[in-house]
mmCIF file of C-alpha atoms in Angstrom:
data_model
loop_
_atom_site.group_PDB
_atom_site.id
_atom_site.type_symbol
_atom_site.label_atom_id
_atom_site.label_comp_id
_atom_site.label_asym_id
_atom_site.label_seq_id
_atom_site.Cartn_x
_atom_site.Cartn_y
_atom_site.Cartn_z
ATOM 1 C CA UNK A 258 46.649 11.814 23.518
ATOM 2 C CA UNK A 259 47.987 13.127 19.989
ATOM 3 C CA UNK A 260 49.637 15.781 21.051
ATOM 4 C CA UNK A 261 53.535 16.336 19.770
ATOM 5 C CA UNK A 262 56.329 16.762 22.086
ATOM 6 C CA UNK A 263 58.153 19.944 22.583
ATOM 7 C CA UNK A 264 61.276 19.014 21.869
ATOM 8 C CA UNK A 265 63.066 18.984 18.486
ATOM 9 C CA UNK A 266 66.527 18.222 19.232
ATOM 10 C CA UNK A 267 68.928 16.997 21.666
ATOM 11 C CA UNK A 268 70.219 19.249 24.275
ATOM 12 C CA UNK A 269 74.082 19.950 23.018
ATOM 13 C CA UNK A 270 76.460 20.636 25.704
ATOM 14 C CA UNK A 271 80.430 21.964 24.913
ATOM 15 C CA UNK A 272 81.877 21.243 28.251
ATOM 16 C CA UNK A 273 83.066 17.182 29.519
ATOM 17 C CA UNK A 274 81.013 15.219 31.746
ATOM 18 C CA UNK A 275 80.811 16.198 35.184
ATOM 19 C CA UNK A 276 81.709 12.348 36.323
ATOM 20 C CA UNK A 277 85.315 12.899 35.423
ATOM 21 C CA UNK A 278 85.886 16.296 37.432
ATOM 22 C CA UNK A 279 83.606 14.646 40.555
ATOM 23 C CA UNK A 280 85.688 11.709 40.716
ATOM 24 C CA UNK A 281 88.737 13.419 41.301
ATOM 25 C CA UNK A 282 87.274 16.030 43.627
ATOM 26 C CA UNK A 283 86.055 13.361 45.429
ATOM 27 C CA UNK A 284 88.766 10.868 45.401
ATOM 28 C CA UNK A 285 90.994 14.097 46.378
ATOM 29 C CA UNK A 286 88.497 14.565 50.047
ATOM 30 C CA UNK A 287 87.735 10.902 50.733
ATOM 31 C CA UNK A 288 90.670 8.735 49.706
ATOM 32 C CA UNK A 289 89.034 5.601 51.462
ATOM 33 C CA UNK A 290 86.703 5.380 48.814
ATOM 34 C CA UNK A 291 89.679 3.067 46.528
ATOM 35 C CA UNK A 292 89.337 0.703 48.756
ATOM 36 C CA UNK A 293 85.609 0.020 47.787
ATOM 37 C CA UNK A 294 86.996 -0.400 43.874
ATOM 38 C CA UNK A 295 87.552 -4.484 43.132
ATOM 39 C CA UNK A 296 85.531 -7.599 42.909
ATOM 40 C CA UNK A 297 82.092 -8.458 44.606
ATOM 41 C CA UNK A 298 82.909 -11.741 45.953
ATOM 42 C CA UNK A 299 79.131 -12.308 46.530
ATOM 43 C CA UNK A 300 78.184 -11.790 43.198
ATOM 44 C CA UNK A 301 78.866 -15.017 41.439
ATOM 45 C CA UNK A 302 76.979 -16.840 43.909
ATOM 46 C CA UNK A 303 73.992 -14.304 43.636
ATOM 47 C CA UNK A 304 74.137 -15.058 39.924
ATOM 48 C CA UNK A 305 74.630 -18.404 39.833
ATOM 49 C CA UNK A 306 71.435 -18.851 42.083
ATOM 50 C CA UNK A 307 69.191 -16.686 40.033
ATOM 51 C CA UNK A 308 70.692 -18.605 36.754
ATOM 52 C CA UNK A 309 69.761 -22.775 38.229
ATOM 53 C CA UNK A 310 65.953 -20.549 39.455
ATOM 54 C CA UNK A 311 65.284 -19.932 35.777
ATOM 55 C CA UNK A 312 66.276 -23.666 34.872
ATOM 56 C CA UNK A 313 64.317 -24.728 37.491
ATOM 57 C CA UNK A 314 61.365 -22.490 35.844
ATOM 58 C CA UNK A 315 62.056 -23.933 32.494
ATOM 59 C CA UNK A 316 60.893 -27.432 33.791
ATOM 60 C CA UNK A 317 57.870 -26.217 35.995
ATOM 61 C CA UNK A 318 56.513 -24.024 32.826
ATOM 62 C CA UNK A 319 56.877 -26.559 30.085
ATOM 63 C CA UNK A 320 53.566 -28.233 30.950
ATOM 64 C CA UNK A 321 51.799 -25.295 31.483
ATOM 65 C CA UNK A 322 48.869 -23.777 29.025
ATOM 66 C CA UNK A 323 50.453 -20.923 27.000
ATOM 67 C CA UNK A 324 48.884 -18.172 28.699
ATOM 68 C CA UNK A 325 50.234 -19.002 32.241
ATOM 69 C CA UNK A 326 53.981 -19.332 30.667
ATOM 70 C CA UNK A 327 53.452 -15.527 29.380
ATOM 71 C CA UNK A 328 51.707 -14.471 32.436
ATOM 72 C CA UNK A 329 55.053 -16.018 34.622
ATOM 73 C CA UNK A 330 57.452 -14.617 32.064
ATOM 74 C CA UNK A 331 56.208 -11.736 32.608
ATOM 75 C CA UNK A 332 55.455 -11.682 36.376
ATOM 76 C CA UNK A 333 58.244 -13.786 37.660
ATOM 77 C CA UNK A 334 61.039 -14.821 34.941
ATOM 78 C CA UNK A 335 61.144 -11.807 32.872
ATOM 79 C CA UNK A 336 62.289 -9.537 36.570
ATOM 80 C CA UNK A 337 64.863 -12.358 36.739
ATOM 81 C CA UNK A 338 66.249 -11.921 33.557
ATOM 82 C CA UNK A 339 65.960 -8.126 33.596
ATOM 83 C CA UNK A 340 67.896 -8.434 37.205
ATOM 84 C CA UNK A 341 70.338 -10.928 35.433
ATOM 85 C CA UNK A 342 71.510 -8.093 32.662
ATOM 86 C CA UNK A 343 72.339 -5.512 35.185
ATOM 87 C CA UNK A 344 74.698 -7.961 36.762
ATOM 88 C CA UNK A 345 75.886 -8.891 33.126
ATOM 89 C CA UNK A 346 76.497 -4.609 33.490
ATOM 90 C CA UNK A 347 78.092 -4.974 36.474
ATOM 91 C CA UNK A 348 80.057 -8.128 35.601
ATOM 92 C CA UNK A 349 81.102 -6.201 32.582
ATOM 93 C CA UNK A 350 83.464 -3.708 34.652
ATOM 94 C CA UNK A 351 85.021 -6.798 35.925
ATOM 95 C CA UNK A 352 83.678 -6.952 39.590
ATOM 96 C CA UNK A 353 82.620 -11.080 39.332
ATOM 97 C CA UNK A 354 86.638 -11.596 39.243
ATOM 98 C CA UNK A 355 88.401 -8.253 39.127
ATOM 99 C CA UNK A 356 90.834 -6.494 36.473
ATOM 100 C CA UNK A 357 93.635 -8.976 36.836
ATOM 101 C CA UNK A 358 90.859 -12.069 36.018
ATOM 102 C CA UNK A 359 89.148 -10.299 32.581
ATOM 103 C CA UNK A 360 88.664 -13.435 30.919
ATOM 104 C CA UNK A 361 86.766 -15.160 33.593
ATOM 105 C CA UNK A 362 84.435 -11.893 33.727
ATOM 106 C CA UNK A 363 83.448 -12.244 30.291
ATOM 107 C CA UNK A 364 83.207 -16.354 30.463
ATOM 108 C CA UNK A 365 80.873 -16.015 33.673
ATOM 109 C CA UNK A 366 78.867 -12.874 31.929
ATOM 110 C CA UNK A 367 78.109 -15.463 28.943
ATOM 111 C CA UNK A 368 76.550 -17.822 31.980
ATOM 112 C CA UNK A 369 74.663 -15.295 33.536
ATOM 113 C CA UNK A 370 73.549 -14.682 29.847
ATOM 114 C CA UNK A 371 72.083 -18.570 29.949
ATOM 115 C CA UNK A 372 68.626 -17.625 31.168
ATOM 116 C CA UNK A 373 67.965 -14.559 28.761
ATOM 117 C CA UNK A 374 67.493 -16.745 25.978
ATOM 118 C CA UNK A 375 69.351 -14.369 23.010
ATOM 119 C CA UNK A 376 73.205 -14.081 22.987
ATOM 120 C CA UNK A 377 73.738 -10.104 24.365
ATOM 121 C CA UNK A 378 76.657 -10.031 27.389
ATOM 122 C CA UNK A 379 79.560 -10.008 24.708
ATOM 123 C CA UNK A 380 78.094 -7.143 22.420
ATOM 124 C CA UNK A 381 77.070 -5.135 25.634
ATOM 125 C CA UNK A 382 80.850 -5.041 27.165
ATOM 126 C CA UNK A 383 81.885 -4.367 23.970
ATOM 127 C CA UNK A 384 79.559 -1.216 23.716
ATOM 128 C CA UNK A 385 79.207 -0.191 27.459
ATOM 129 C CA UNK A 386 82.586 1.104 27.457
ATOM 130 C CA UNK A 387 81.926 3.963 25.218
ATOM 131 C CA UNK A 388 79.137 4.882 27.476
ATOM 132 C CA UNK A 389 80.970 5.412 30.505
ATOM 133 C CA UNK A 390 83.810 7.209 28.143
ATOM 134 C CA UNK A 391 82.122 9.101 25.892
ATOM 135 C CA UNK A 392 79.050 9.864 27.518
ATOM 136 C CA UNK A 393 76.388 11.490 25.317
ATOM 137 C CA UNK A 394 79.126 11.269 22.513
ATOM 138 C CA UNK A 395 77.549 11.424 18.812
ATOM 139 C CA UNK A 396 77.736 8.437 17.342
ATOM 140 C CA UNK A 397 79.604 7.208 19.988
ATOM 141 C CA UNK A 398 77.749 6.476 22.796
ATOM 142 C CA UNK A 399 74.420 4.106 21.895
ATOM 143 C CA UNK A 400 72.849 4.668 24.390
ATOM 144 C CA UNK A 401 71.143 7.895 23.048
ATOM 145 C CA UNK A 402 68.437 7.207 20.463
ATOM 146 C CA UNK A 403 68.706 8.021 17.039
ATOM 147 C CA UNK A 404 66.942 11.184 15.169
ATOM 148 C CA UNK A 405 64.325 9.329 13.482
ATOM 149 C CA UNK A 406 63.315 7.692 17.695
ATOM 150 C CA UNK A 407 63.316 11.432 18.657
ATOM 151 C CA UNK A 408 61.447 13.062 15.560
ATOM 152 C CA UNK A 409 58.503 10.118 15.858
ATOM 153 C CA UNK A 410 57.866 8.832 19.147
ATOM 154 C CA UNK A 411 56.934 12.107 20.525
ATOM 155 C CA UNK A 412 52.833 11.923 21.289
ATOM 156 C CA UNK A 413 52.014 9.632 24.928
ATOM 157 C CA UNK A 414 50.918 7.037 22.602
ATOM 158 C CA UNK A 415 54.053 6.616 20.215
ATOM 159 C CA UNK A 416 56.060 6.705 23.514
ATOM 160 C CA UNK A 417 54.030 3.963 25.234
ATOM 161 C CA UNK A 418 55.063 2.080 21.736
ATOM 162 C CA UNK A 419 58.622 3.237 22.043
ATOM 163 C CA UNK A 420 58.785 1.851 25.494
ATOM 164 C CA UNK A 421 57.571 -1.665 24.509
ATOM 165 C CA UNK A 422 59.760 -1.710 21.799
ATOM 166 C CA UNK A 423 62.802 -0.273 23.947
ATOM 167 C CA UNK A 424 64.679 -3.266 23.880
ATOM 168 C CA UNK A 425 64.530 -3.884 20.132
ATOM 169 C CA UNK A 426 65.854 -0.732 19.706
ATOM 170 C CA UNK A 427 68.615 -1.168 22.590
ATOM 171 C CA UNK A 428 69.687 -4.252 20.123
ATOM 172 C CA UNK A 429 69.323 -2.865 16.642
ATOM 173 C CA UNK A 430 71.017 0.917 17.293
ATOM 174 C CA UNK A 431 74.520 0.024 17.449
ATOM 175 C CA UNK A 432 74.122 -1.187 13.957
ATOM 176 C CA UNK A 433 73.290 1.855 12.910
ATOM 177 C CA UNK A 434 74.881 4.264 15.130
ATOM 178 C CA UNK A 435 78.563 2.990 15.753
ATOM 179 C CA UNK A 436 78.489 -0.323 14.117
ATOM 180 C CA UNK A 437 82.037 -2.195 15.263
ATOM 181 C CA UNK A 438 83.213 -6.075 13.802
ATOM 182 C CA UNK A 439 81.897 -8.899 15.612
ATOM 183 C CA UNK A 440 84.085 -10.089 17.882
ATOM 184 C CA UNK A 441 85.436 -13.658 18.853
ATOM 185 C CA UNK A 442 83.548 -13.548 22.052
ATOM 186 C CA UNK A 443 80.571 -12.407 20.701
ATOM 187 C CA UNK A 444 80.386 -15.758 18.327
ATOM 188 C CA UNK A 445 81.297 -17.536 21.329
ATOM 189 C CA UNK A 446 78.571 -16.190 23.232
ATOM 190 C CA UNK A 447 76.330 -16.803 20.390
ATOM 191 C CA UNK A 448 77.311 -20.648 20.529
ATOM 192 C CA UNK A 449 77.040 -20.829 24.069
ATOM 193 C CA UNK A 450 73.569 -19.590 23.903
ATOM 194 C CA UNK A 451 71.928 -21.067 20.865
ATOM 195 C CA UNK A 452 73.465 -24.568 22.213
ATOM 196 C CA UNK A 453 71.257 -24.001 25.645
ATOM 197 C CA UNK A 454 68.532 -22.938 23.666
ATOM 198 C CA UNK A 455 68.879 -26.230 22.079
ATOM 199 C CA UNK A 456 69.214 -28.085 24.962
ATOM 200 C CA UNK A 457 66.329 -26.976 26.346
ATOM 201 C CA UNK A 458 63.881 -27.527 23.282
ATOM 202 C CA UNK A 459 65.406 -30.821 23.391
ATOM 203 C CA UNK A 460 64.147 -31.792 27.496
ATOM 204 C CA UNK A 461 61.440 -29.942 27.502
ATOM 205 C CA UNK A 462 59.887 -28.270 24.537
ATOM 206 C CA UNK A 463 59.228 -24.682 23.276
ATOM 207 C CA UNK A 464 57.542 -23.546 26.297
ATOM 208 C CA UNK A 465 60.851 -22.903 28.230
ATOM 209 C CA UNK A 466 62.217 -21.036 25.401
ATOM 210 C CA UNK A 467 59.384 -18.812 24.780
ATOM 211 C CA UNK A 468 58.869 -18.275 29.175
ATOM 212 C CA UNK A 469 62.461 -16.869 28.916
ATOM 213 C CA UNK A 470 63.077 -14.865 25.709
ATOM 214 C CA UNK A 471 58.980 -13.394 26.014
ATOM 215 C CA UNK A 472 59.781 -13.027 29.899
ATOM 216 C CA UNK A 473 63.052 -10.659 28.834
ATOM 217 C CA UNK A 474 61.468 -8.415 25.952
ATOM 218 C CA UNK A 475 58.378 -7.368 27.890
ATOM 219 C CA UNK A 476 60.514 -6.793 31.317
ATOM 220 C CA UNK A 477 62.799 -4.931 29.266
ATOM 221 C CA UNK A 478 60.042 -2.963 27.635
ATOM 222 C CA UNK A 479 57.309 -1.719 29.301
ATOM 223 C CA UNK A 480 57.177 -2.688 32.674
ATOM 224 C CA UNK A 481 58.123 -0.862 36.016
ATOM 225 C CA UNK A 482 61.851 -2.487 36.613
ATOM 226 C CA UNK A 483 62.542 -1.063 33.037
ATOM 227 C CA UNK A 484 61.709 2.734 34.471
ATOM 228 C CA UNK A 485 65.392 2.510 35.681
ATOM 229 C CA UNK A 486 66.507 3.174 31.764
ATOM 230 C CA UNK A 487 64.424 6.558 31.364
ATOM 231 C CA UNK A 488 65.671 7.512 35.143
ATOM 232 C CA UNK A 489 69.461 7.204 34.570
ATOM 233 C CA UNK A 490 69.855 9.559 31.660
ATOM 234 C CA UNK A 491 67.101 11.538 30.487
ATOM 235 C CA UNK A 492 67.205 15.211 31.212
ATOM 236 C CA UNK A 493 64.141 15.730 33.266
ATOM 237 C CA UNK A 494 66.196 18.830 34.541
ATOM 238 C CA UNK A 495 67.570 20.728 32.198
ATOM 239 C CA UNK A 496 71.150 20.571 32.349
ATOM 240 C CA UNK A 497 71.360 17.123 34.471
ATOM 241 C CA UNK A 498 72.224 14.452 32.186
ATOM 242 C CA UNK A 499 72.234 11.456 35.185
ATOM 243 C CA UNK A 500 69.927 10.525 37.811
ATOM 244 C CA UNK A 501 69.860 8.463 41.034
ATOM 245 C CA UNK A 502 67.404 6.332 42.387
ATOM 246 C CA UNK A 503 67.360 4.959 45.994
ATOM 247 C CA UNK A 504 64.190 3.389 46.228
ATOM 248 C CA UNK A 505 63.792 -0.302 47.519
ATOM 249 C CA UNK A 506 63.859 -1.663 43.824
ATOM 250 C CA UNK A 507 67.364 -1.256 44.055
ATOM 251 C CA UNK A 508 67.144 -4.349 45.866
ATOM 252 C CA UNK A 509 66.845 -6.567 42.777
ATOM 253 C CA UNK A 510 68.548 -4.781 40.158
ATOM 254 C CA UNK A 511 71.529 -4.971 41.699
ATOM 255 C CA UNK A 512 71.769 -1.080 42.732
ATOM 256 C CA UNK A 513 71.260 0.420 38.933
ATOM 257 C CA UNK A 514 69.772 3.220 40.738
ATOM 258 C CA UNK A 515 72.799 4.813 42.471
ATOM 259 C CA UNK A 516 73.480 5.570 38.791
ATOM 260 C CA UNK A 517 75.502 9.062 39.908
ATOM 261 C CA UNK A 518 77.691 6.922 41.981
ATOM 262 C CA UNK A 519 78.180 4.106 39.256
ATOM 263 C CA UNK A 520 79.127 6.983 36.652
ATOM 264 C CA UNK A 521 81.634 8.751 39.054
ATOM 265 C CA UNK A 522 83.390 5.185 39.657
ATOM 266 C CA UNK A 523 82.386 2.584 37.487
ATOM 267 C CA UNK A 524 84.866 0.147 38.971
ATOM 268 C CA UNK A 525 83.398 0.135 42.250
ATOM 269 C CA UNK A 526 80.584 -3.347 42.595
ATOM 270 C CA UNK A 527 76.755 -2.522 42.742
ATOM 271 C CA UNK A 528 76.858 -3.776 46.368
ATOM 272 C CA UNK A 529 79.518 -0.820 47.443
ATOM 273 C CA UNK A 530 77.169 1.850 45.787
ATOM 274 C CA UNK A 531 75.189 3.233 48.697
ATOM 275 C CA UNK A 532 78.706 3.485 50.768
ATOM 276 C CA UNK A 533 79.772 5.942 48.257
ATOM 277 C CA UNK A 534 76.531 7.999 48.475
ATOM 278 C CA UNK A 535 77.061 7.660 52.350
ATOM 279 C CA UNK A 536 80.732 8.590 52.559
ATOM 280 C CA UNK A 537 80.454 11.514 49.975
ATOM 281 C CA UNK A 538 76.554 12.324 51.009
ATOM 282 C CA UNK A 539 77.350 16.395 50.458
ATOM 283 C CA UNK A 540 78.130 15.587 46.534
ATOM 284 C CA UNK A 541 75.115 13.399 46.072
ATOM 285 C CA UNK A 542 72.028 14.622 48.482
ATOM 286 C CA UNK A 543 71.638 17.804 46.412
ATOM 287 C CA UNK A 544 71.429 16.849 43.049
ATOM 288 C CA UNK A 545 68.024 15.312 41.273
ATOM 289 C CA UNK A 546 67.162 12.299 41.812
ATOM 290 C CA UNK A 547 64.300 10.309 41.034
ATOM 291 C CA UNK A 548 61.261 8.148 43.635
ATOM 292 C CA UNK A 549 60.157 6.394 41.694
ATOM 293 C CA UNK A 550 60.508 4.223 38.714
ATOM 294 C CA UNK A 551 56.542 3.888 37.385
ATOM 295 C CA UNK A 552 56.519 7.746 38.303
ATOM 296 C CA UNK A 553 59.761 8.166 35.576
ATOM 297 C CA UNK A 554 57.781 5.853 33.008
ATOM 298 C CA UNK A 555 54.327 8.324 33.475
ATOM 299 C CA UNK A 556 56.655 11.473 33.587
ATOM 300 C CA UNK A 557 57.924 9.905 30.517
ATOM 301 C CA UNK A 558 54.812 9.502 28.500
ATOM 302 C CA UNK A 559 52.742 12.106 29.186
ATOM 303 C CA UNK A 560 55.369 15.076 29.662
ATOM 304 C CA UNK A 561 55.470 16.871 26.178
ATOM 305 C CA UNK A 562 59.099 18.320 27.554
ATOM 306 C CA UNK A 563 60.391 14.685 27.937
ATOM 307 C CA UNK A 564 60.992 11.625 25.209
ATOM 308 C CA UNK A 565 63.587 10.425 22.992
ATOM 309 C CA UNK A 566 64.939 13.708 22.371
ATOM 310 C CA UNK A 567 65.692 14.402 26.103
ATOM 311 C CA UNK A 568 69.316 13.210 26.349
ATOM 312 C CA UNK A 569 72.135 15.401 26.441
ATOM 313 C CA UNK A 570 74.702 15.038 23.381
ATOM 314 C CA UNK A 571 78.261 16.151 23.222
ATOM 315 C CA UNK A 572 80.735 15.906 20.139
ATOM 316 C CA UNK A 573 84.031 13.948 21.511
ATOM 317 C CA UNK A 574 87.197 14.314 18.978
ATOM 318 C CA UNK A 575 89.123 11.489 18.876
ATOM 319 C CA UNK A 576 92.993 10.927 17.922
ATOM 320 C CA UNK A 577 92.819 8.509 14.958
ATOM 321 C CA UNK A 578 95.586 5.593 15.195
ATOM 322 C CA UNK A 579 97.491 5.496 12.011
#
């Protein structure tokens, strides 16, 4: 159970990322696939549902004894809120509204940040975008963890830790990595937040607030819905930097599996995912994908080839503005 990892660096690649050359190719054979790119006009009403369930939860928990409200934050609320940031991801490329309605994107993504408890829909757009851009980019693209994640979490136990504390680390890294100002919508989504955070203290006591922020740490850290952040990116393959998942969990994270698909056309609603994969099957069915997401999360830990280190990192030069 002490044993080091095997790796002790990044895997560097020198060529782009092969979503840019596969969305053309395939936007060149299947031109029908532009007409899946726009708004999902389900997915304000899916939100909006799952957002009034939590507030209903807030009420039903705050007479509770304290170990049932972290035994149904972590059972029931927590996969809610987990569920409710990849819509904030998918909200975040503008498919709540579409391109021509940004604002009300980023207005509905601080809403469907309500039940999550900690202001974080503002600071992800602003961050997700060098993802999809610079993927892998060095100190661009947060996503990848830092040196000192790679150098020490690298035994099954300090990776076990690492996963627990995965979304700590999701918040703090851009701090360190690419730190960028604070933004007017990220104060507003601050306010937003903390006021509903208040508001809720104020009806019903700290219960409610500790169900929902406890319920999104631990389902963001080590539990099985959270296997879909090893599975998207981590090079379980050498030389495969992204990963699909079509397995029925897809069904409440708002299909973060078909994470090939998402990379190759980002603007193109959760929902409309698997249509890709079926229109364009002969691009997807022969690359790796993953089964399952407790299976990435085992891989993960106990897999001296695989841990922090196992991302693939490219050096992007960018044109400075004068």
């Amino acid at each position: 159970m002490g044993k080091a990892g095997g790796r002790g660096d990044f895997e560097w690649m020198y060529n782009e990322q092969p979503h840019t050359w596969r969305r053309k190719e395939i936007l060149a054979k299947y031109p029908q696939i532009k007409a899946l790119m726009g708004p999902d006009p389900q997915l304000k009403w899916v939100v909006s549902g799952m957002v009034l369930t939590q507030i209903l939860a807030c009420y039903l928990v705050h007479d509770l004894s304290w170990k049932w409200v972290v035994f149904w934050a972590y059972a029931f609320g927590g996969c809610i809120n987990h569920s409710l940031t990849l819509a904030i991801h998918d909200i975040s490329h503008n498919v709540a509204f579409g391109n021509k309605q940004a604002r009300w994107n980023r207005w509905f993504a601080m809403f469907a940040n309500l039940p999550i408890g900690l202001p974080y829909s503002a600071s992800f757009k602003k961050y997700h975008i060098d993802h999809h851009r610079y993927l892998g980019g060095d100190g661009l693209d947060v996503d990848i963890p830092t040196d000192l994640e790679g150098w020490f979490f690298c035994t099954p136990i300090r990776k076990v830790l690492w996963l627990f504390l995965q979304p700590f680390f999701y918040a703090l890294r851009p701090l360190v990595v690419n730190p960028k100002p604070v933004t007017r919508l990220e104060m507003m989504n601050a306010g937003i937040q903390f006021a509903m955070d208040i508001l809720l203290y104020y009806l019903w006591g700290l219960k409610p607030i500790v169900y929902l922020i406890a319920g999104s740490i631990l389902c963001m850290g080590l539990h099985p819905i959270s296997g879909h952040f090893i599975a998207e990116h981590y090079m379980f393959l050498k030389g495969h930097e992204t990963y699909s998942y079509y397995g029925p969990l897809n069904l409440i994270t708002f299909n973060v599996g078909y994470h090939m698909e998402h990379h190759d056309f980002p603007s193109i609603p959760g929902s409309k995912l698997p249509e890709v994969k079926r229109i364009a099957a002969e691009y997807y069915d022969s690359l790796p994908q993953h089964t399952s997401w407790i299976r990435v999360l085992w891989d993960f830990v106990f897999d001296d080839s695989i841990g922090p280190y196992a991302r693939i990192k490219r050096e992007y030069k960018l044109v400075k503005q004068e």
